[in-house]
């Protein structure tokens, strides 16, 4: 009996420990369910971690919350300045400048980039004193050019500083001479050439950036824009397929290839691609309409209605969605709703197909 009691006691203790650990894990999973929750938790415990401010700022940037991003990048820089300038946190200046540009505060963005250049100069002056050897100086000079190119690229993006473009191009080229596989330098150069309408050179640099890093999403976006402008559909298709093969969260790639499948009457394949596009950009009414249309084509009317209705939530006056949902309701046997949406589409100026009008005619009261 004594041993039985001990065994029961140990089982109860073990169960309590497992439940405690499970609750702790669940709480942690709730805290870390997304990057915002994670960095909020870090900053709550350690308010002077400047990297956490930068990472939370990057999250705000990705959500288009530029004022919150600006505030966090400012805090990252302020805390960093309590220490000494170093290569690692030059990105905070870059991010701050970007958020200011997004807010339309170009003069402040220029001031930030110029401050970054001054800080960089001071850092490298100190580095040369501490490392007088020739080889070390060459590395220092190369790193400095990479940072200066970064700053001048920021300035070149701002219409108030057109003079910066040539300077940025020179620095990018010099950086590539020393570091041929510097993906940022190739990307910056491609963007600068695009702004100067030197499209063939831009294509080459952006393609090189992708060759160096096949997961570098910004280069895909810029290169796709050039292919669209030049009407190079074949190259665009190949680029989008490469983006999908590398599992990039690139909405345009999934939506475009989805359209190609839909045009080829491969709607089941199109549905998968449209679904991924919506996962990346849930607010795309175009993708919702396209997904609804593909479901409609293969006779899955309920799913078609769901997605077409989602498109109408984003834009109640989307005539094509009203037209297509009318057809879906007809095939689902809900004739009154079909007539209602058909009339809405017509009232919005959409040309209703004679076939749909003929189908709905017997059901009008």
GROMACS .gro file of C-alpha atoms in nm:
model
  365
    1UNK     CA    1   0.000   0.000   0.000
    2UNK     CA    2   0.285   0.236   0.085
    3UNK     CA    3   0.448   0.187  -0.257
    4UNK     CA    4   0.111   0.225  -0.429
    5UNK     CA    5   0.059   0.557  -0.248
    6UNK     CA    6   0.408   0.678  -0.351
    7UNK     CA    7   0.342   0.578  -0.712
    8UNK     CA    8   0.008   0.766  -0.718
    9UNK     CA    9   0.174   1.069  -0.557
   10UNK     CA   10   0.452   1.074  -0.821
   11UNK     CA   11   0.199   1.043  -1.103
   12UNK     CA   12   0.005   1.341  -0.964
   13UNK     CA   13   0.325   1.549  -0.929
   14UNK     CA   14   0.429   1.457  -1.284
   15UNK     CA   15   0.084   1.552  -1.417
   16UNK     CA   16   0.102   1.891  -1.242
   17UNK     CA   17   0.449   1.956  -1.390
   18UNK     CA   18   0.332   1.861  -1.741
   19UNK     CA   19   0.025   2.089  -1.710
   20UNK     CA   20   0.243   2.375  -1.582
   21UNK     CA   21   0.492   2.337  -1.865
   22UNK     CA   22   0.208   2.309  -2.116
   23UNK     CA   23   0.052   2.631  -1.989
   24UNK     CA   24   0.390   2.803  -1.996
   25UNK     CA   25   0.448   2.690  -2.355
   26UNK     CA   26   0.100   2.805  -2.457
   27UNK     CA   27   0.157   3.147  -2.300
   28UNK     CA   28   0.492   3.176  -2.480
   29UNK     CA   29   0.331   3.074  -2.809
   30UNK     CA   30   0.072   3.349  -2.761
   31UNK     CA   31   0.345   3.604  -2.693
   32UNK     CA   32   0.546   3.492  -2.997
   33UNK     CA   33   0.255   3.429  -3.233
   34UNK     CA   34   0.389   3.702  -3.465
   35UNK     CA   35   0.694   3.930  -3.484
   36UNK     CA   36   0.508   4.226  -3.332
   37UNK     CA   37   0.414   4.024  -3.022
   38UNK     CA   38   0.770   3.894  -2.995
   39UNK     CA   39   0.941   4.235  -3.006
   40UNK     CA   40   0.678   4.392  -2.781
   41UNK     CA   41   0.756   4.122  -2.526
   42UNK     CA   42   1.133   4.178  -2.559
   43UNK     CA   43   1.099   4.556  -2.517
   44UNK     CA   44   0.868   4.516  -2.219
   45UNK     CA   45   1.141   4.318  -2.040
   46UNK     CA   46   1.447   4.497  -2.186
   47UNK     CA   47   1.353   4.852  -2.294
   48UNK     CA   48   1.711   4.941  -2.398
   49UNK     CA   49   1.755   4.669  -2.664
   50UNK     CA   50   1.802   4.883  -2.976
   51UNK     CA   51   1.790   4.581  -3.210
   52UNK     CA   52   1.436   4.509  -3.088
   53UNK     CA   53   1.326   4.863  -3.178
   54UNK     CA   54   1.476   4.818  -3.524
   55UNK     CA   55   1.304   4.481  -3.577
   56UNK     CA   56   0.969   4.613  -3.456
   57UNK     CA   57   1.017   4.913  -3.685
   58UNK     CA   58   1.073   4.677  -3.978
   59UNK     CA   59   0.745   4.505  -3.892
   60UNK     CA   60   0.564   4.842  -3.891
   61UNK     CA   61   0.726   4.924  -4.228
   62UNK     CA   62   0.593   4.600  -4.376
   63UNK     CA   63   0.243   4.696  -4.255
   64UNK     CA   64   0.262   5.049  -4.398
   65UNK     CA   65   0.258   5.204  -4.048
   66UNK     CA   66   0.535   5.450  -4.132
   67UNK     CA   67   0.497   5.686  -3.836
   68UNK     CA   68   0.530   5.400  -3.586
   69UNK     CA   69   0.827   5.268  -3.786
   70UNK     CA   70   0.993   5.612  -3.782
   71UNK     CA   71   0.951   5.635  -3.406
   72UNK     CA   72   1.109   5.293  -3.347
   73UNK     CA   73   1.405   5.360  -3.578
   74UNK     CA   74   1.466   5.689  -3.398
   75UNK     CA   75   1.473   5.502  -3.065
   76UNK     CA   76   1.710   5.240  -3.208
   77UNK     CA   77   1.950   5.516  -3.317
   78UNK     CA   78   1.919   5.712  -2.992
   79UNK     CA   79   1.999   5.406  -2.780
   80UNK     CA   80   2.281   5.301  -3.017
   81UNK     CA   81   2.441   5.645  -2.986
   82UNK     CA   82   2.503   5.576  -2.619
   83UNK     CA   83   2.762   5.332  -2.747
   84UNK     CA   84   2.989   5.393  -3.049
   85UNK     CA   85   2.898   5.404  -3.417
   86UNK     CA   86   2.954   5.065  -3.583
   87UNK     CA   87   2.882   4.893  -3.909
   88UNK     CA   88   2.597   4.689  -3.767
   89UNK     CA   89   2.354   4.970  -3.702
   90UNK     CA   90   2.401   5.172  -4.022
   91UNK     CA   91   2.083   4.994  -4.131
   92UNK     CA   92   1.889   5.191  -3.867
   93UNK     CA   93   1.972   5.512  -4.052
   94UNK     CA   94   1.872   5.351  -4.379
   95UNK     CA   95   1.539   5.236  -4.233
   96UNK     CA   96   1.473   5.575  -4.074
   97UNK     CA   97   1.539   5.749  -4.405
   98UNK     CA   98   1.308   5.506  -4.583
   99UNK     CA   99   1.023   5.563  -4.336
  100UNK     CA  100   1.064   5.940  -4.368
  101UNK     CA  101   1.050   5.913  -4.748
  102UNK     CA  102   0.731   5.707  -4.717
  103UNK     CA  103   0.583   5.986  -4.501
  104UNK     CA  104   0.677   6.245  -4.767
  105UNK     CA  105   0.928   6.411  -4.533
  106UNK     CA  106   1.206   6.424  -4.790
  107UNK     CA  107   1.416   6.702  -4.638
  108UNK     CA  108   1.437   6.506  -4.311
  109UNK     CA  109   1.525   6.189  -4.503
  110UNK     CA  110   1.811   6.375  -4.673
  111UNK     CA  111   1.937   6.501  -4.335
  112UNK     CA  112   1.936   6.145  -4.196
  113UNK     CA  113   2.136   6.009  -4.490
  114UNK     CA  114   2.385   6.296  -4.467
  115UNK     CA  115   2.425   6.231  -4.093
  116UNK     CA  116   2.489   5.865  -4.172
  117UNK     CA  117   2.770   5.969  -4.407
  118UNK     CA  118   2.929   6.188  -4.136
  119UNK     CA  119   2.903   5.909  -3.879
  120UNK     CA  120   3.054   5.667  -4.130
  121UNK     CA  121   3.347   5.902  -4.198
  122UNK     CA  122   3.422   5.930  -3.825
  123UNK     CA  123   3.401   5.553  -3.779
  124UNK     CA  124   3.643   5.477  -4.061
  125UNK     CA  125   3.885   5.748  -3.954
  126UNK     CA  126   3.905   5.576  -3.615
  127UNK     CA  127   3.937   5.235  -3.782
  128UNK     CA  128   4.236   5.350  -3.990
  129UNK     CA  129   4.414   5.474  -3.677
  130UNK     CA  130   4.353   5.144  -3.498
  131UNK     CA  131   4.440   4.930  -3.802
  132UNK     CA  132   4.726   5.097  -3.989
  133UNK     CA  133   4.814   4.795  -4.207
  134UNK     CA  134   4.760   4.832  -4.582
  135UNK     CA  135   4.541   4.522  -4.622
  136UNK     CA  136   4.315   4.627  -4.339
  137UNK     CA  137   4.281   4.974  -4.489
  138UNK     CA  138   4.167   4.821  -4.817
  139UNK     CA  139   3.890   4.631  -4.636
  140UNK     CA  140   3.796   4.945  -4.444
  141UNK     CA  141   3.778   5.146  -4.768
  142UNK     CA  142   3.562   4.880  -4.936
  143UNK     CA  143   3.320   4.867  -4.643
  144UNK     CA  144   3.302   5.243  -4.636
  145UNK     CA  145   3.210   5.254  -5.004
  146UNK     CA  146   2.932   5.002  -4.944
  147UNK     CA  147   2.787   5.218  -4.666
  148UNK     CA  148   2.826   5.541  -4.863
  149UNK     CA  149   2.653   5.378  -5.160
  150UNK     CA  150   2.369   5.287  -4.924
  151UNK     CA  151   2.338   5.647  -4.805
  152UNK     CA  152   2.364   5.800  -5.150
  153UNK     CA  153   2.107   5.552  -5.276
  154UNK     CA  154   1.869   5.692  -5.014
  155UNK     CA  155   1.943   6.043  -5.134
  156UNK     CA  156   1.909   5.946  -5.500
  157UNK     CA  157   1.555   5.822  -5.433
  158UNK     CA  158   1.450   6.171  -5.330
  159UNK     CA  159   1.361   6.420  -5.603
  160UNK     CA  160   1.512   6.700  -5.396
  161UNK     CA  161   1.856   6.544  -5.440
  162UNK     CA  162   1.898   6.443  -5.807
  163UNK     CA  163   2.273   6.509  -5.786
  164UNK     CA  164   2.309   6.200  -5.570
  165UNK     CA  165   2.233   5.956  -5.853
  166UNK     CA  166   2.571   5.985  -6.026
  167UNK     CA  167   2.755   5.968  -5.695
  168UNK     CA  168   2.557   5.659  -5.593
  169UNK     CA  169   2.627   5.486  -5.926
  170UNK     CA  170   3.002   5.547  -5.893
  171UNK     CA  171   3.002   5.410  -5.540
  172UNK     CA  172   2.798   5.105  -5.638
  173UNK     CA  173   3.036   5.028  -5.925
  174UNK     CA  174   3.339   5.068  -5.701
  175UNK     CA  175   3.181   4.844  -5.439
  176UNK     CA  176   3.114   4.575  -5.704
  177UNK     CA  177   3.478   4.596  -5.818
  178UNK     CA  178   3.588   4.491  -5.471
  179UNK     CA  179   3.288   4.275  -5.380
  180UNK     CA  180   3.148   4.135  -5.710
  181UNK     CA  181   2.877   3.941  -5.525
  182UNK     CA  182   2.744   4.233  -5.319
  183UNK     CA  183   2.371   4.183  -5.384
  184UNK     CA  184   2.272   4.525  -5.247
  185UNK     CA  185   2.515   4.708  -5.475
  186UNK     CA  186   2.379   4.529  -5.784
  187UNK     CA  187   2.021   4.596  -5.673
  188UNK     CA  188   2.084   4.965  -5.602
  189UNK     CA  189   2.259   5.001  -5.935
  190UNK     CA  190   1.966   4.836  -6.115
  191UNK     CA  191   1.717   5.072  -5.949
  192UNK     CA  192   1.929   5.378  -6.027
  193UNK     CA  193   1.962   5.274  -6.392
  194UNK     CA  194   1.584   5.228  -6.402
  195UNK     CA  195   1.530   5.582  -6.273
  196UNK     CA  196   1.765   5.706  -6.545
  197UNK     CA  197   1.573   5.503  -6.809
  198UNK     CA  198   1.879   5.287  -6.879
  199UNK     CA  199   1.662   4.976  -6.887
  200UNK     CA  200   1.899   4.723  -7.042
  201UNK     CA  201   2.168   4.802  -6.785
  202UNK     CA  202   1.904   4.792  -6.513
  203UNK     CA  203   1.787   4.448  -6.627
  204UNK     CA  204   2.143   4.314  -6.617
  205UNK     CA  205   2.209   4.441  -6.264
  206UNK     CA  206   1.878   4.321  -6.121
  207UNK     CA  207   1.921   3.981  -6.286
  208UNK     CA  208   2.269   3.962  -6.130
  209UNK     CA  209   2.124   4.041  -5.787
  210UNK     CA  210   1.878   3.752  -5.829
  211UNK     CA  211   2.156   3.523  -5.950
  212UNK     CA  212   2.356   3.601  -5.634
  213UNK     CA  213   2.054   3.562  -5.406
  214UNK     CA  214   1.754   3.385  -5.567
  215UNK     CA  215   1.540   3.477  -5.263
  216UNK     CA  216   1.602   3.855  -5.288
  217UNK     CA  217   1.242   3.968  -5.335
  218UNK     CA  218   1.300   4.343  -5.408
  219UNK     CA  219   1.502   4.257  -5.720
  220UNK     CA  220   1.215   4.043  -5.854
  221UNK     CA  221   0.970   4.328  -5.801
  222UNK     CA  222   1.187   4.586  -5.982
  223UNK     CA  223   1.281   4.351  -6.267
  224UNK     CA  224   0.917   4.251  -6.318
  225UNK     CA  225   0.831   4.621  -6.349
  226UNK     CA  226   1.087   4.663  -6.629
  227UNK     CA  227   0.961   4.356  -6.815
  228UNK     CA  228   0.604   4.492  -6.792
  229UNK     CA  229   0.712   4.832  -6.923
  230UNK     CA  230   0.895   4.673  -7.216
  231UNK     CA  231   0.613   4.427  -7.286
  232UNK     CA  232   0.850   4.129  -7.247
  233UNK     CA  233   0.585   3.876  -7.146
  234UNK     CA  234   0.803   3.568  -7.193
  235UNK     CA  235   1.075   3.700  -6.963
  236UNK     CA  236   0.811   3.812  -6.713
  237UNK     CA  237   0.656   3.466  -6.703
  238UNK     CA  238   0.995   3.301  -6.645
  239UNK     CA  239   1.076   3.549  -6.370
  240UNK     CA  240   0.747   3.486  -6.192
  241UNK     CA  241   0.792   3.109  -6.216
  242UNK     CA  242   1.140   3.147  -6.063
  243UNK     CA  243   0.992   3.353  -5.779
  244UNK     CA  244   0.733   3.081  -5.712
  245UNK     CA  245   1.000   2.808  -5.730
  246UNK     CA  246   1.191   2.995  -5.457
  247UNK     CA  247   0.878   3.021  -5.240
  248UNK     CA  248   0.884   3.399  -5.239
  249UNK     CA  249   0.589   3.592  -5.099
  250UNK     CA  250   0.547   3.779  -5.427
  251UNK     CA  251   0.178   3.846  -5.494
  252UNK     CA  252   0.221   3.944  -5.861
  253UNK     CA  253   0.392   3.613  -5.942
  254UNK     CA  254   0.111   3.393  -5.809
  255UNK     CA  255  -0.162   3.614  -5.952
  256UNK     CA  256  -0.001   3.639  -6.298
  257UNK     CA  257   0.073   3.266  -6.333
  258UNK     CA  258  -0.276   3.195  -6.196
  259UNK     CA  259  -0.418   3.402  -6.483
  260UNK     CA  260  -0.212   3.202  -6.733
  261UNK     CA  261  -0.353   2.875  -6.597
  262UNK     CA  262  -0.707   3.016  -6.602
  263UNK     CA  263  -0.663   3.130  -6.964
  264UNK     CA  264  -0.544   2.778  -7.050
  265UNK     CA  265  -0.859   2.637  -6.880
  266UNK     CA  266  -0.650   2.479  -6.603
  267UNK     CA  267  -0.869   2.626  -6.332
  268UNK     CA  268  -0.782   2.373  -6.063
  269UNK     CA  269  -0.418   2.481  -6.089
  270UNK     CA  270  -0.524   2.845  -6.105
  271UNK     CA  271  -0.722   2.806  -5.781
  272UNK     CA  272  -0.410   2.702  -5.590
  273UNK     CA  273  -0.214   3.001  -5.720
  274UNK     CA  274  -0.493   3.252  -5.656
  275UNK     CA  275  -0.526   3.111  -5.305
  276UNK     CA  276  -0.156   3.177  -5.241
  277UNK     CA  277  -0.188   3.527  -5.388
  278UNK     CA  278  -0.474   3.603  -5.146
  279UNK     CA  279  -0.274   3.459  -4.858
  280UNK     CA  280  -0.002   3.715  -4.939
  281UNK     CA  281  -0.245   4.001  -5.001
  282UNK     CA  282  -0.585   3.927  -4.840
  283UNK     CA  283  -0.719   4.266  -4.952
  284UNK     CA  284  -0.689   4.206  -5.327
  285UNK     CA  285  -1.036   4.229  -5.480
  286UNK     CA  286  -0.892   4.126  -5.820
  287UNK     CA  287  -0.756   3.800  -5.679
  288UNK     CA  288  -1.086   3.730  -5.502
  289UNK     CA  289  -1.279   3.781  -5.828
  290UNK     CA  290  -1.034   3.560  -6.019
  291UNK     CA  291  -1.057   3.285  -5.758
  292UNK     CA  292  -1.437   3.307  -5.763
  293UNK     CA  293  -1.436   3.287  -6.143
  294UNK     CA  294  -1.221   2.973  -6.142
  295UNK     CA  295  -1.453   2.804  -5.892
  296UNK     CA  296  -1.747   2.909  -6.112
  297UNK     CA  297  -1.582   2.760  -6.420
  298UNK     CA  298  -1.544   2.417  -6.260
  299UNK     CA  299  -1.900   2.423  -6.121
  300UNK     CA  300  -1.821   2.484  -5.755
  301UNK     CA  301  -2.082   2.756  -5.721
  302UNK     CA  302  -2.086   2.787  -5.341
  303UNK     CA  303  -1.713   2.858  -5.328
  304UNK     CA  304  -1.752   3.097  -5.621
  305UNK     CA  305  -2.019   3.292  -5.432
  306UNK     CA  306  -1.804   3.310  -5.118
  307UNK     CA  307  -1.506   3.463  -5.299
  308UNK     CA  308  -1.708   3.695  -5.521
  309UNK     CA  309  -1.884   3.824  -5.209
  310UNK     CA  310  -1.545   3.889  -5.049
  311UNK     CA  311  -1.451   4.098  -5.350
  312UNK     CA  312  -1.774   4.296  -5.308
  313UNK     CA  313  -1.685   4.366  -4.944
  314UNK     CA  314  -1.375   4.546  -5.068
  315UNK     CA  315  -1.566   4.723  -5.346
  316UNK     CA  316  -1.951   4.708  -5.345
  317UNK     CA  317  -1.956   4.870  -5.690
  318UNK     CA  318  -1.740   4.608  -5.858
  319UNK     CA  319  -1.968   4.538  -6.152
  320UNK     CA  320  -1.788   4.229  -6.282
  321UNK     CA  321  -1.825   4.063  -5.940
  322UNK     CA  322  -2.201   4.134  -5.940
  323UNK     CA  323  -2.230   3.988  -6.290
  324UNK     CA  324  -2.038   3.670  -6.207
  325UNK     CA  325  -2.210   3.616  -5.874
  326UNK     CA  326  -2.543   3.646  -6.058
  327UNK     CA  327  -2.437   3.354  -6.278
  328UNK     CA  328  -2.319   3.154  -5.974
  329UNK     CA  329  -2.650   3.213  -5.796
  330UNK     CA  330  -2.839   3.104  -6.109
  331UNK     CA  331  -2.649   2.774  -6.126
  332UNK     CA  332  -2.700   2.730  -5.750
  333UNK     CA  333  -3.077   2.763  -5.806
  334UNK     CA  334  -3.107   3.092  -5.615
  335UNK     CA  335  -3.273   3.286  -5.895
  336UNK     CA  336  -3.392   3.591  -5.698
  337UNK     CA  337  -3.038   3.663  -5.579
  338UNK     CA  338  -2.909   3.605  -5.932
  339UNK     CA  339  -3.156   3.863  -6.067
  340UNK     CA  340  -3.064   4.109  -5.790
  341UNK     CA  341  -2.692   4.097  -5.870
  342UNK     CA  342  -2.752   4.098  -6.244
  343UNK     CA  343  -2.951   4.420  -6.211
  344UNK     CA  344  -2.680   4.573  -5.990
  345UNK     CA  345  -2.416   4.496  -6.252
  346UNK     CA  346  -2.635   4.645  -6.524
  347UNK     CA  347  -2.700   4.955  -6.313
  348UNK     CA  348  -2.325   5.003  -6.277
  349UNK     CA  349  -2.289   5.009  -6.655
  350UNK     CA  350  -2.172   4.650  -6.704
  351UNK     CA  351  -2.274   4.485  -7.032
  352UNK     CA  352  -2.463   4.171  -6.931
  353UNK     CA  353  -2.423   3.877  -7.165
  354UNK     CA  354  -2.741   3.789  -7.361
  355UNK     CA  355  -2.705   3.430  -7.237
  356UNK     CA  356  -2.730   3.533  -6.869
  357UNK     CA  357  -3.027   3.760  -6.940
  358UNK     CA  358  -3.199   3.474  -7.122
  359UNK     CA  359  -3.133   3.232  -6.835
  360UNK     CA  360  -3.276   3.466  -6.573
  361UNK     CA  361  -3.575   3.587  -6.782
  362UNK     CA  362  -3.817   3.303  -6.688
  363UNK     CA  363  -3.754   3.366  -6.318
  364UNK     CA  364  -3.836   3.735  -6.313
  365UNK     CA  365  -4.166   3.818  -6.144
   0.00000   0.00000   0.00000
